[in-house]
């Protein structure tokens, strides 16, 4: 009887502990409900529509009534000579944006962290964060104002200096450079916030000790600052790799023109033109599913590599 009573007491205590924890976390759970509802309604529920990637979809029969065609849509896509070029463009622009643009927020955060005048630091932070809140339509208009052939600021200055203009937006190499540069300009300031937060977690006494030992700013950077934010760098890199196949529709569509379509047509713009424009919903969905699967494989691969250095995301 004594053993049974003891076991019952343990169970009651465990039950009371769980109930207490539940009551303590109720406000947090209530706050989480809108987030969970958003992801369920707008992220997970639409995944059921991926079935049309394997169907000959039509409005009359709907998603579930349309006939199954297996991998026929993928056979059509990969037998189309334009498909490989579109995938190549997507990978090229994404890789350039990720690998060229990735160091900029880190450098920006380190430079801002070294500023000692508070008023100057606040002004600089405001200026570099502001582009993040601009729509790509606005950014595209700014790019046209700067690089337009006839009235662009750069071409006017170039003509004054050399007597000639250059078609920056109609030359493939310069268009890619402008694409990557505008992406960095728009996103670097916002991404730097994360690294600034990570820098605050580094113990200032480490810098004081290094300074007393005669370490220069450069040595402090490589031996204290970079190792201190390394977990954040790895985390952000893994997340960025997941978007390698997702260039972003807005930026490409706004900056795209028929002259550079050979390097400027990517999966997202192709899906828009083929899916909504031409009504080939099954083909567009098949390409979108392929894009998502490649992104998933890349994230898993990079995370597996990072885990070997004890820096994995999970």
PDB file of C-alpha atoms in Angstrom:
ATOM      1  CA  UNK A   1       0.000   0.000   0.000  1.00  0.00           C
ATOM      2  CA  UNK A   2       2.866   2.346   0.859  1.00  0.00           C
ATOM      3  CA  UNK A   3       4.475   1.795  -2.549  1.00  0.00           C
ATOM      4  CA  UNK A   4       1.182   2.398  -4.358  1.00  0.00           C
ATOM      5  CA  UNK A   5       0.646   5.621  -2.397  1.00  0.00           C
ATOM      6  CA  UNK A   6       4.167   6.796  -3.198  1.00  0.00           C
ATOM      7  CA  UNK A   7       3.672   6.114  -6.902  1.00  0.00           C
ATOM      8  CA  UNK A   8       0.337   7.923  -6.830  1.00  0.00           C
ATOM      9  CA  UNK A   9       1.967  10.913  -5.152  1.00  0.00           C
ATOM     10  CA  UNK A  10       4.670  11.053  -7.814  1.00  0.00           C
ATOM     11  CA  UNK A  11       2.058  10.942 -10.577  1.00  0.00           C
ATOM     12  CA  UNK A  12       0.009  13.682  -8.911  1.00  0.00           C
ATOM     13  CA  UNK A  13       3.097  15.864  -8.545  1.00  0.00           C
ATOM     14  CA  UNK A  14       3.999  15.313 -12.200  1.00  0.00           C
ATOM     15  CA  UNK A  15       0.433  16.161 -13.234  1.00  0.00           C
ATOM     16  CA  UNK A  16       0.473  19.333 -11.108  1.00  0.00           C
ATOM     17  CA  UNK A  17       3.842  20.314 -12.589  1.00  0.00           C
ATOM     18  CA  UNK A  18       2.543  19.887 -16.160  1.00  0.00           C
ATOM     19  CA  UNK A  19      -0.609  21.869 -15.346  1.00  0.00           C
ATOM     20  CA  UNK A  20       1.470  24.638 -13.775  1.00  0.00           C
ATOM     21  CA  UNK A  21       3.762  24.787 -16.809  1.00  0.00           C
ATOM     22  CA  UNK A  22       0.703  24.856 -19.095  1.00  0.00           C
ATOM     23  CA  UNK A  23      -0.811  27.772 -17.162  1.00  0.00           C
ATOM     24  CA  UNK A  24       2.497  29.642 -17.226  1.00  0.00           C
ATOM     25  CA  UNK A  25       2.843  29.218 -21.000  1.00  0.00           C
ATOM     26  CA  UNK A  26      -0.765  30.025 -21.915  1.00  0.00           C
ATOM     27  CA  UNK A  27       0.021  33.619 -22.968  1.00  0.00           C
ATOM     28  CA  UNK A  28       2.860  32.427 -25.195  1.00  0.00           C
ATOM     29  CA  UNK A  29       0.663  29.742 -26.753  1.00  0.00           C
ATOM     30  CA  UNK A  30      -2.107  32.267 -27.435  1.00  0.00           C
ATOM     31  CA  UNK A  31       0.457  34.548 -29.124  1.00  0.00           C
ATOM     32  CA  UNK A  32       1.681  31.606 -31.196  1.00  0.00           C
ATOM     33  CA  UNK A  33      -1.786  30.673 -32.499  1.00  0.00           C
ATOM     34  CA  UNK A  34      -1.933  33.365 -35.259  1.00  0.00           C
ATOM     35  CA  UNK A  35       1.542  32.291 -36.439  1.00  0.00           C
ATOM     36  CA  UNK A  36       0.511  28.634 -36.514  1.00  0.00           C
ATOM     37  CA  UNK A  37      -2.720  29.510 -38.339  1.00  0.00           C
ATOM     38  CA  UNK A  38      -0.785  31.547 -40.919  1.00  0.00           C
ATOM     39  CA  UNK A  39       1.585  28.693 -41.719  1.00  0.00           C
ATOM     40  CA  UNK A  40      -1.187  26.096 -41.781  1.00  0.00           C
ATOM     41  CA  UNK A  41      -3.438  28.128 -44.080  1.00  0.00           C
ATOM     42  CA  UNK A  42      -0.910  29.768 -46.385  1.00  0.00           C
ATOM     43  CA  UNK A  43       2.104  27.422 -46.315  1.00  0.00           C
ATOM     44  CA  UNK A  44       1.013  23.845 -45.639  1.00  0.00           C
ATOM     45  CA  UNK A  45      -2.571  23.694 -46.939  1.00  0.00           C
ATOM     46  CA  UNK A  46      -1.570  24.934 -50.438  1.00  0.00           C
ATOM     47  CA  UNK A  47       0.883  22.029 -50.669  1.00  0.00           C
ATOM     48  CA  UNK A  48      -2.085  19.801 -51.500  1.00  0.00           C
ATOM     49  CA  UNK A  49      -2.263  21.646 -54.808  1.00  0.00           C
ATOM     50  CA  UNK A  50       1.133  20.219 -55.772  1.00  0.00           C
ATOM     51  CA  UNK A  51      -0.795  17.208 -57.004  1.00  0.00           C
ATOM     52  CA  UNK A  52      -1.445  19.045 -60.282  1.00  0.00           C
ATOM     53  CA  UNK A  53       2.267  18.712 -61.082  1.00  0.00           C
ATOM     54  CA  UNK A  54       1.395  15.109 -61.899  1.00  0.00           C
ATOM     55  CA  UNK A  55      -1.950  15.827 -63.575  1.00  0.00           C
ATOM     56  CA  UNK A  56      -3.320  17.366 -66.743  1.00  0.00           C
ATOM     57  CA  UNK A  57      -5.082  20.086 -64.798  1.00  0.00           C
ATOM     58  CA  UNK A  58      -8.157  21.892 -66.065  1.00  0.00           C
ATOM     59  CA  UNK A  59     -10.679  24.176 -64.337  1.00  0.00           C
ATOM     60  CA  UNK A  60     -13.686  22.024 -65.212  1.00  0.00           C
ATOM     61  CA  UNK A  61     -12.454  18.903 -63.379  1.00  0.00           C
ATOM     62  CA  UNK A  62     -10.573  20.705 -60.616  1.00  0.00           C
ATOM     63  CA  UNK A  63      -7.477  19.526 -58.762  1.00  0.00           C
ATOM     64  CA  UNK A  64      -8.734  16.081 -57.792  1.00  0.00           C
ATOM     65  CA  UNK A  65     -10.875  15.427 -60.837  1.00  0.00           C
ATOM     66  CA  UNK A  66      -8.197  16.172 -63.458  1.00  0.00           C
ATOM     67  CA  UNK A  67      -6.592  13.056 -64.995  1.00  0.00           C
ATOM     68  CA  UNK A  68      -3.252  11.784 -63.691  1.00  0.00           C
ATOM     69  CA  UNK A  69      -0.379  11.899 -66.175  1.00  0.00           C
ATOM     70  CA  UNK A  70       2.500  10.789 -63.915  1.00  0.00           C
ATOM     71  CA  UNK A  71       5.803  12.389 -64.891  1.00  0.00           C
ATOM     72  CA  UNK A  72       4.608  13.551 -68.308  1.00  0.00           C
ATOM     73  CA  UNK A  73       4.870  17.209 -67.267  1.00  0.00           C
ATOM     74  CA  UNK A  74       8.501  16.707 -66.248  1.00  0.00           C
ATOM     75  CA  UNK A  75       9.242  14.935 -69.526  1.00  0.00           C
ATOM     76  CA  UNK A  76       7.855  17.934 -71.361  1.00  0.00           C
ATOM     77  CA  UNK A  77       9.878  20.370 -69.253  1.00  0.00           C
ATOM     78  CA  UNK A  78      13.216  18.635 -69.565  1.00  0.00           C
ATOM     79  CA  UNK A  79      12.764  17.941 -73.253  1.00  0.00           C
ATOM     80  CA  UNK A  80      12.253  21.672 -73.744  1.00  0.00           C
ATOM     81  CA  UNK A  81      15.623  23.280 -74.627  1.00  0.00           C
ATOM     82  CA  UNK A  82      14.639  26.490 -72.799  1.00  0.00           C
ATOM     83  CA  UNK A  83      14.244  24.700 -69.475  1.00  0.00           C
ATOM     84  CA  UNK A  84      17.946  24.032 -68.903  1.00  0.00           C
ATOM     85  CA  UNK A  85      18.745  27.656 -69.739  1.00  0.00           C
ATOM     86  CA  UNK A  86      16.127  28.865 -67.250  1.00  0.00           C
ATOM     87  CA  UNK A  87      17.519  26.603 -64.510  1.00  0.00           C
ATOM     88  CA  UNK A  88      21.053  27.742 -65.328  1.00  0.00           C
ATOM     89  CA  UNK A  89      20.017  31.394 -65.108  1.00  0.00           C
ATOM     90  CA  UNK A  90      18.289  30.774 -61.783  1.00  0.00           C
ATOM     91  CA  UNK A  91      21.327  29.047 -60.307  1.00  0.00           C
ATOM     92  CA  UNK A  92      23.742  31.657 -61.668  1.00  0.00           C
ATOM     93  CA  UNK A  93      21.862  34.701 -60.394  1.00  0.00           C
ATOM     94  CA  UNK A  94      21.084  33.057 -57.046  1.00  0.00           C
ATOM     95  CA  UNK A  95      24.639  31.848 -56.497  1.00  0.00           C
ATOM     96  CA  UNK A  96      26.047  35.281 -57.312  1.00  0.00           C
ATOM     97  CA  UNK A  97      23.557  36.966 -54.986  1.00  0.00           C
ATOM     98  CA  UNK A  98      24.301  34.518 -52.137  1.00  0.00           C
ATOM     99  CA  UNK A  99      28.071  34.191 -52.411  1.00  0.00           C
ATOM    100  CA  UNK A 100      28.906  37.737 -53.513  1.00  0.00           C
ATOM    101  CA  UNK A 101      26.333  39.406 -51.284  1.00  0.00           C
ATOM    102  CA  UNK A 102      26.758  37.220 -48.191  1.00  0.00           C
ATOM    103  CA  UNK A 103      29.875  38.958 -46.736  1.00  0.00           C
ATOM    104  CA  UNK A 104      28.456  42.496 -47.068  1.00  0.00           C
ATOM    105  CA  UNK A 105      26.100  42.394 -44.034  1.00  0.00           C
ATOM    106  CA  UNK A 106      28.909  40.915 -41.922  1.00  0.00           C
ATOM    107  CA  UNK A 107      31.352  43.647 -42.927  1.00  0.00           C
ATOM    108  CA  UNK A 108      28.692  46.318 -42.458  1.00  0.00           C
ATOM    109  CA  UNK A 109      27.809  45.046 -38.975  1.00  0.00           C
ATOM    110  CA  UNK A 110      31.473  44.954 -37.916  1.00  0.00           C
ATOM    111  CA  UNK A 111      32.058  48.491 -39.200  1.00  0.00           C
ATOM    112  CA  UNK A 112      28.935  49.812 -37.444  1.00  0.00           C
ATOM    113  CA  UNK A 113      29.980  48.053 -34.257  1.00  0.00           C
ATOM    114  CA  UNK A 114      33.279  49.966 -34.308  1.00  0.00           C
ATOM    115  CA  UNK A 115      31.586  53.381 -34.552  1.00  0.00           C
ATOM    116  CA  UNK A 116      31.802  55.184 -31.218  1.00  0.00           C
ATOM    117  CA  UNK A 117      29.757  58.333 -31.951  1.00  0.00           C
ATOM    118  CA  UNK A 118      26.156  57.344 -31.213  1.00  0.00           C
ATOM    119  CA  UNK A 119      24.510  60.029 -33.397  1.00  0.00           C
ATOM    120  CA  UNK A 120      26.616  59.080 -36.429  1.00  0.00           C
ATOM    121  CA  UNK A 121      25.969  55.374 -35.884  1.00  0.00           C
ATOM    122  CA  UNK A 122      22.186  55.939 -35.732  1.00  0.00           C
ATOM    123  CA  UNK A 123      22.186  57.979 -38.936  1.00  0.00           C
ATOM    124  CA  UNK A 124      24.238  55.392 -40.803  1.00  0.00           C
ATOM    125  CA  UNK A 125      22.037  52.554 -39.523  1.00  0.00           C
ATOM    126  CA  UNK A 126      18.913  54.383 -40.667  1.00  0.00           C
ATOM    127  CA  UNK A 127      20.353  55.017 -44.134  1.00  0.00           C
ATOM    128  CA  UNK A 128      21.483  51.414 -44.705  1.00  0.00           C
ATOM    129  CA  UNK A 129      18.291  49.871 -43.247  1.00  0.00           C
ATOM    130  CA  UNK A 130      15.934  52.087 -45.269  1.00  0.00           C
ATOM    131  CA  UNK A 131      16.266  50.270 -48.657  1.00  0.00           C
ATOM    132  CA  UNK A 132      14.832  47.094 -47.105  1.00  0.00           C
ATOM    133  CA  UNK A 133      11.457  48.820 -46.724  1.00  0.00           C
ATOM    134  CA  UNK A 134      11.327  49.935 -50.358  1.00  0.00           C
ATOM    135  CA  UNK A 135       9.295  47.865 -52.794  1.00  0.00           C
ATOM    136  CA  UNK A 136      11.161  46.399 -55.764  1.00  0.00           C
ATOM    137  CA  UNK A 137       9.033  48.579 -58.039  1.00  0.00           C
ATOM    138  CA  UNK A 138      10.553  51.634 -56.364  1.00  0.00           C
ATOM    139  CA  UNK A 139      14.044  50.137 -56.424  1.00  0.00           C
ATOM    140  CA  UNK A 140      13.605  49.293 -60.120  1.00  0.00           C
ATOM    141  CA  UNK A 141      12.624  52.913 -60.783  1.00  0.00           C
ATOM    142  CA  UNK A 142      15.756  54.092 -58.970  1.00  0.00           C
ATOM    143  CA  UNK A 143      17.899  51.711 -61.025  1.00  0.00           C
ATOM    144  CA  UNK A 144      16.380  53.098 -64.227  1.00  0.00           C
ATOM    145  CA  UNK A 145      17.029  56.647 -63.040  1.00  0.00           C
ATOM    146  CA  UNK A 146      20.687  55.800 -62.452  1.00  0.00           C
ATOM    147  CA  UNK A 147      21.500  53.502 -65.390  1.00  0.00           C
ATOM    148  CA  UNK A 148      18.984  54.398 -68.133  1.00  0.00           C
ATOM    149  CA  UNK A 149      20.593  54.833 -71.550  1.00  0.00           C
ATOM    150  CA  UNK A 150      19.122  58.211 -72.436  1.00  0.00           C
ATOM    151  CA  UNK A 151      18.462  59.954 -69.124  1.00  0.00           C
ATOM    152  CA  UNK A 152      20.377  57.916 -66.532  1.00  0.00           C
ATOM    153  CA  UNK A 153      22.708  59.753 -64.167  1.00  0.00           C
ATOM    154  CA  UNK A 154      25.625  57.382 -64.835  1.00  0.00           C
ATOM    155  CA  UNK A 155      25.301  57.634 -68.621  1.00  0.00           C
ATOM    156  CA  UNK A 156      25.041  61.418 -68.495  1.00  0.00           C
ATOM    157  CA  UNK A 157      28.242  61.548 -66.466  1.00  0.00           C
ATOM    158  CA  UNK A 158      29.877  58.988 -68.780  1.00  0.00           C
ATOM    159  CA  UNK A 159      28.955  61.009 -71.846  1.00  0.00           C
ATOM    160  CA  UNK A 160      30.369  64.174 -70.290  1.00  0.00           C
ATOM    161  CA  UNK A 161      33.660  62.401 -69.593  1.00  0.00           C
ATOM    162  CA  UNK A 162      34.074  60.178 -72.681  1.00  0.00           C
ATOM    163  CA  UNK A 163      31.497  61.437 -75.173  1.00  0.00           C
ATOM    164  CA  UNK A 164      29.816  58.022 -75.308  1.00  0.00           C
ATOM    165  CA  UNK A 165      27.071  56.157 -73.467  1.00  0.00           C
ATOM    166  CA  UNK A 166      26.919  52.493 -72.465  1.00  0.00           C
ATOM    167  CA  UNK A 167      23.744  50.333 -72.444  1.00  0.00           C
ATOM    168  CA  UNK A 168      24.135  49.032 -68.882  1.00  0.00           C
ATOM    169  CA  UNK A 169      20.609  47.606 -68.720  1.00  0.00           C
ATOM    170  CA  UNK A 170      20.826  46.037 -72.191  1.00  0.00           C
ATOM    171  CA  UNK A 171      24.219  44.335 -71.870  1.00  0.00           C
ATOM    172  CA  UNK A 172      24.153  40.895 -70.253  1.00  0.00           C
ATOM    173  CA  UNK A 173      27.250  41.240 -68.052  1.00  0.00           C
ATOM    174  CA  UNK A 174      26.426  44.722 -66.791  1.00  0.00           C
ATOM    175  CA  UNK A 175      22.778  43.727 -66.221  1.00  0.00           C
ATOM    176  CA  UNK A 176      23.890  40.833 -63.999  1.00  0.00           C
ATOM    177  CA  UNK A 177      26.205  43.186 -62.079  1.00  0.00           C
ATOM    178  CA  UNK A 178      23.346  45.665 -61.566  1.00  0.00           C
ATOM    179  CA  UNK A 179      21.035  42.842 -60.506  1.00  0.00           C
ATOM    180  CA  UNK A 180      23.454  41.590 -57.848  1.00  0.00           C
ATOM    181  CA  UNK A 181      24.400  45.108 -56.742  1.00  0.00           C
ATOM    182  CA  UNK A 182      20.785  46.220 -56.280  1.00  0.00           C
ATOM    183  CA  UNK A 183      20.065  43.074 -54.276  1.00  0.00           C
ATOM    184  CA  UNK A 184      23.007  43.780 -51.965  1.00  0.00           C
ATOM    185  CA  UNK A 185      22.040  47.449 -51.608  1.00  0.00           C
ATOM    186  CA  UNK A 186      18.476  46.556 -50.661  1.00  0.00           C
ATOM    187  CA  UNK A 187      19.166  43.685 -48.262  1.00  0.00           C
ATOM    188  CA  UNK A 188      22.584  44.179 -46.651  1.00  0.00           C
ATOM    189  CA  UNK A 189      21.448  46.739 -44.074  1.00  0.00           C
ATOM    190  CA  UNK A 190      18.566  44.612 -42.839  1.00  0.00           C
ATOM    191  CA  UNK A 191      20.665  41.433 -42.637  1.00  0.00           C
ATOM    192  CA  UNK A 192      23.324  43.349 -40.685  1.00  0.00           C
ATOM    193  CA  UNK A 193      20.874  43.680 -37.770  1.00  0.00           C
ATOM    194  CA  UNK A 194      21.280  39.972 -37.009  1.00  0.00           C
ATOM    195  CA  UNK A 195      25.063  40.220 -36.960  1.00  0.00           C
ATOM    196  CA  UNK A 196      24.939  43.376 -34.821  1.00  0.00           C
ATOM    197  CA  UNK A 197      22.870  41.436 -32.292  1.00  0.00           C
ATOM    198  CA  UNK A 198      25.400  38.592 -32.385  1.00  0.00           C
ATOM    199  CA  UNK A 199      28.282  41.037 -31.824  1.00  0.00           C
ATOM    200  CA  UNK A 200      26.698  42.267 -28.589  1.00  0.00           C
ATOM    201  CA  UNK A 201      27.083  38.769 -27.125  1.00  0.00           C
ATOM    202  CA  UNK A 202      30.904  38.915 -27.336  1.00  0.00           C
ATOM    203  CA  UNK A 203      32.512  39.667 -23.967  1.00  0.00           C
ATOM    204  CA  UNK A 204      34.206  43.141 -24.140  1.00  0.00           C
ATOM    205  CA  UNK A 205      36.890  41.940 -21.740  1.00  0.00           C
ATOM    206  CA  UNK A 206      38.249  39.742 -24.541  1.00  0.00           C
ATOM    207  CA  UNK A 207      39.055  42.869 -26.580  1.00  0.00           C
ATOM    208  CA  UNK A 208      40.585  44.564 -23.537  1.00  0.00           C
ATOM    209  CA  UNK A 209      42.809  41.572 -22.831  1.00  0.00           C
ATOM    210  CA  UNK A 210      43.831  41.323 -26.490  1.00  0.00           C
ATOM    211  CA  UNK A 211      44.640  45.055 -26.572  1.00  0.00           C
ATOM    212  CA  UNK A 212      46.811  44.730 -23.462  1.00  0.00           C
ATOM    213  CA  UNK A 213      48.673  41.877 -25.163  1.00  0.00           C
ATOM    214  CA  UNK A 214      49.384  44.147 -28.138  1.00  0.00           C
ATOM    215  CA  UNK A 215      46.905  42.608 -30.593  1.00  0.00           C
ATOM    216  CA  UNK A 216      46.003  44.944 -33.447  1.00  0.00           C
ATOM    217  CA  UNK A 217      42.421  45.595 -34.561  1.00  0.00           C
ATOM    218  CA  UNK A 218      42.972  43.202 -37.446  1.00  0.00           C
ATOM    219  CA  UNK A 219      44.082  40.382 -35.125  1.00  0.00           C
ATOM    220  CA  UNK A 220      41.180  41.099 -32.776  1.00  0.00           C
ATOM    221  CA  UNK A 221      38.829  40.838 -35.742  1.00  0.00           C
ATOM    222  CA  UNK A 222      40.128  37.421 -36.850  1.00  0.00           C
ATOM    223  CA  UNK A 223      40.650  35.924 -33.384  1.00  0.00           C
ATOM    224  CA  UNK A 224      37.711  37.345 -31.410  1.00  0.00           C
ATOM    225  CA  UNK A 225      35.029  38.947 -33.593  1.00  0.00           C
ATOM    226  CA  UNK A 226      34.741  36.380 -36.382  1.00  0.00           C
ATOM    227  CA  UNK A 227      34.862  33.311 -34.057  1.00  0.00           C
ATOM    228  CA  UNK A 228      32.339  35.039 -31.779  1.00  0.00           C
ATOM    229  CA  UNK A 229      29.725  35.385 -34.513  1.00  0.00           C
ATOM    230  CA  UNK A 230      30.650  32.204 -36.378  1.00  0.00           C
ATOM    231  CA  UNK A 231      27.524  30.262 -35.290  1.00  0.00           C
ATOM    232  CA  UNK A 232      25.338  33.097 -36.605  1.00  0.00           C
ATOM    233  CA  UNK A 233      27.299  33.210 -39.869  1.00  0.00           C
ATOM    234  CA  UNK A 234      26.815  29.471 -40.391  1.00  0.00           C
ATOM    235  CA  UNK A 235      23.119  29.692 -39.541  1.00  0.00           C
ATOM    236  CA  UNK A 236      22.539  32.538 -41.993  1.00  0.00           C
ATOM    237  CA  UNK A 237      24.557  30.797 -44.688  1.00  0.00           C
ATOM    238  CA  UNK A 238      22.459  27.622 -44.408  1.00  0.00           C
ATOM    239  CA  UNK A 239      19.257  29.659 -44.618  1.00  0.00           C
ATOM    240  CA  UNK A 240      20.572  31.565 -47.643  1.00  0.00           C
ATOM    241  CA  UNK A 241      21.549  28.339 -49.397  1.00  0.00           C
ATOM    242  CA  UNK A 242      17.930  27.236 -49.078  1.00  0.00           C
ATOM    243  CA  UNK A 243      16.973  30.172 -51.300  1.00  0.00           C
ATOM    244  CA  UNK A 244      19.504  29.437 -54.026  1.00  0.00           C
ATOM    245  CA  UNK A 245      16.767  28.242 -56.378  1.00  0.00           C
ATOM    246  CA  UNK A 246      14.466  31.111 -55.407  1.00  0.00           C
ATOM    247  CA  UNK A 247      15.819  34.254 -57.051  1.00  0.00           C
ATOM    248  CA  UNK A 248      12.692  36.230 -56.283  1.00  0.00           C
ATOM    249  CA  UNK A 249      10.043  37.186 -58.791  1.00  0.00           C
ATOM    250  CA  UNK A 250       9.750  40.901 -58.020  1.00  0.00           C
ATOM    251  CA  UNK A 251      13.372  41.875 -58.567  1.00  0.00           C
ATOM    252  CA  UNK A 252      13.839  39.943 -61.797  1.00  0.00           C
ATOM    253  CA  UNK A 253      10.496  40.974 -63.286  1.00  0.00           C
ATOM    254  CA  UNK A 254      11.077  44.668 -62.580  1.00  0.00           C
ATOM    255  CA  UNK A 255      14.633  44.727 -63.972  1.00  0.00           C
ATOM    256  CA  UNK A 256      14.034  42.297 -66.837  1.00  0.00           C
ATOM    257  CA  UNK A 257      13.829  43.403 -70.495  1.00  0.00           C
ATOM    258  CA  UNK A 258      13.620  41.459 -73.799  1.00  0.00           C
ATOM    259  CA  UNK A 259      17.265  42.158 -74.714  1.00  0.00           C
ATOM    260  CA  UNK A 260      18.756  40.285 -71.741  1.00  0.00           C
ATOM    261  CA  UNK A 261      16.109  37.562 -71.503  1.00  0.00           C
ATOM    262  CA  UNK A 262      18.773  34.975 -72.336  1.00  0.00           C
ATOM    263  CA  UNK A 263      20.346  35.548 -68.894  1.00  0.00           C
ATOM    264  CA  UNK A 264      17.373  37.160 -67.134  1.00  0.00           C
ATOM    265  CA  UNK A 265      14.643  34.533 -67.505  1.00  0.00           C
ATOM    266  CA  UNK A 266      14.414  32.521 -64.269  1.00  0.00           C
ATOM    267  CA  UNK A 267      12.045  29.921 -62.854  1.00  0.00           C
ATOM    268  CA  UNK A 268       9.795  32.399 -61.028  1.00  0.00           C
ATOM    269  CA  UNK A 269       9.244  34.652 -64.075  1.00  0.00           C
ATOM    270  CA  UNK A 270       8.843  31.619 -66.353  1.00  0.00           C
ATOM    271  CA  UNK A 271       6.200  30.205 -64.006  1.00  0.00           C
ATOM    272  CA  UNK A 272       4.342  33.512 -64.072  1.00  0.00           C
ATOM    273  CA  UNK A 273       4.352  33.714 -67.865  1.00  0.00           C
ATOM    274  CA  UNK A 274       3.585  30.034 -68.488  1.00  0.00           C
ATOM    275  CA  UNK A 275       1.279  29.402 -65.529  1.00  0.00           C
ATOM    276  CA  UNK A 276      -0.818  32.568 -65.332  1.00  0.00           C
ATOM    277  CA  UNK A 277      -0.079  33.933 -68.795  1.00  0.00           C
ATOM    278  CA  UNK A 278      -0.478  30.800 -70.909  1.00  0.00           C
ATOM    279  CA  UNK A 279      -2.665  28.786 -68.511  1.00  0.00           C
ATOM    280  CA  UNK A 280      -0.245  25.822 -68.323  1.00  0.00           C
ATOM    281  CA  UNK A 281      -0.787  25.345 -64.598  1.00  0.00           C
ATOM    282  CA  UNK A 282       0.510  21.771 -64.455  1.00  0.00           C
ATOM    283  CA  UNK A 283       3.829  22.629 -66.095  1.00  0.00           C
ATOM    284  CA  UNK A 284       4.318  25.678 -63.886  1.00  0.00           C
ATOM    285  CA  UNK A 285       3.553  23.646 -60.751  1.00  0.00           C
ATOM    286  CA  UNK A 286       5.948  20.896 -61.841  1.00  0.00           C
ATOM    287  CA  UNK A 287       8.730  23.452 -62.252  1.00  0.00           C
ATOM    288  CA  UNK A 288       7.907  25.023 -58.883  1.00  0.00           C
ATOM    289  CA  UNK A 289       8.014  21.641 -57.143  1.00  0.00           C
ATOM    290  CA  UNK A 290      11.363  20.885 -58.771  1.00  0.00           C
ATOM    291  CA  UNK A 291      12.680  24.240 -57.530  1.00  0.00           C
ATOM    292  CA  UNK A 292      11.544  23.538 -53.959  1.00  0.00           C
ATOM    293  CA  UNK A 293      13.043  20.032 -53.920  1.00  0.00           C
ATOM    294  CA  UNK A 294      16.426  21.323 -55.090  1.00  0.00           C
ATOM    295  CA  UNK A 295      16.340  23.968 -52.348  1.00  0.00           C
ATOM    296  CA  UNK A 296      15.522  21.288 -49.749  1.00  0.00           C
ATOM    297  CA  UNK A 297      18.393  19.067 -50.917  1.00  0.00           C
ATOM    298  CA  UNK A 298      20.819  22.008 -50.759  1.00  0.00           C
ATOM    299  CA  UNK A 299      19.768  22.923 -47.205  1.00  0.00           C
ATOM    300  CA  UNK A 300      20.106  19.323 -46.004  1.00  0.00           C
ATOM    301  CA  UNK A 301      23.504  18.975 -47.684  1.00  0.00           C
ATOM    302  CA  UNK A 302      24.950  22.203 -46.284  1.00  0.00           C
ATOM    303  CA  UNK A 303      23.562  21.453 -42.826  1.00  0.00           C
ATOM    304  CA  UNK A 304      25.136  17.985 -42.920  1.00  0.00           C
ATOM    305  CA  UNK A 305      28.495  19.525 -43.797  1.00  0.00           C
ATOM    306  CA  UNK A 306      28.119  22.112 -41.014  1.00  0.00           C
ATOM    307  CA  UNK A 307      27.324  19.367 -38.499  1.00  0.00           C
ATOM    308  CA  UNK A 308      30.743  17.873 -39.076  1.00  0.00           C
ATOM    309  CA  UNK A 309      32.113  21.107 -37.570  1.00  0.00           C
ATOM    310  CA  UNK A 310      29.479  21.159 -34.783  1.00  0.00           C
ATOM    311  CA  UNK A 311      27.751  24.134 -36.412  1.00  0.00           C
ATOM    312  CA  UNK A 312      24.626  22.539 -37.879  1.00  0.00           C
ATOM    313  CA  UNK A 313      21.195  24.149 -37.790  1.00  0.00           C
ATOM    314  CA  UNK A 314      19.705  20.915 -36.386  1.00  0.00           C
TER     315      UNK A 314
END
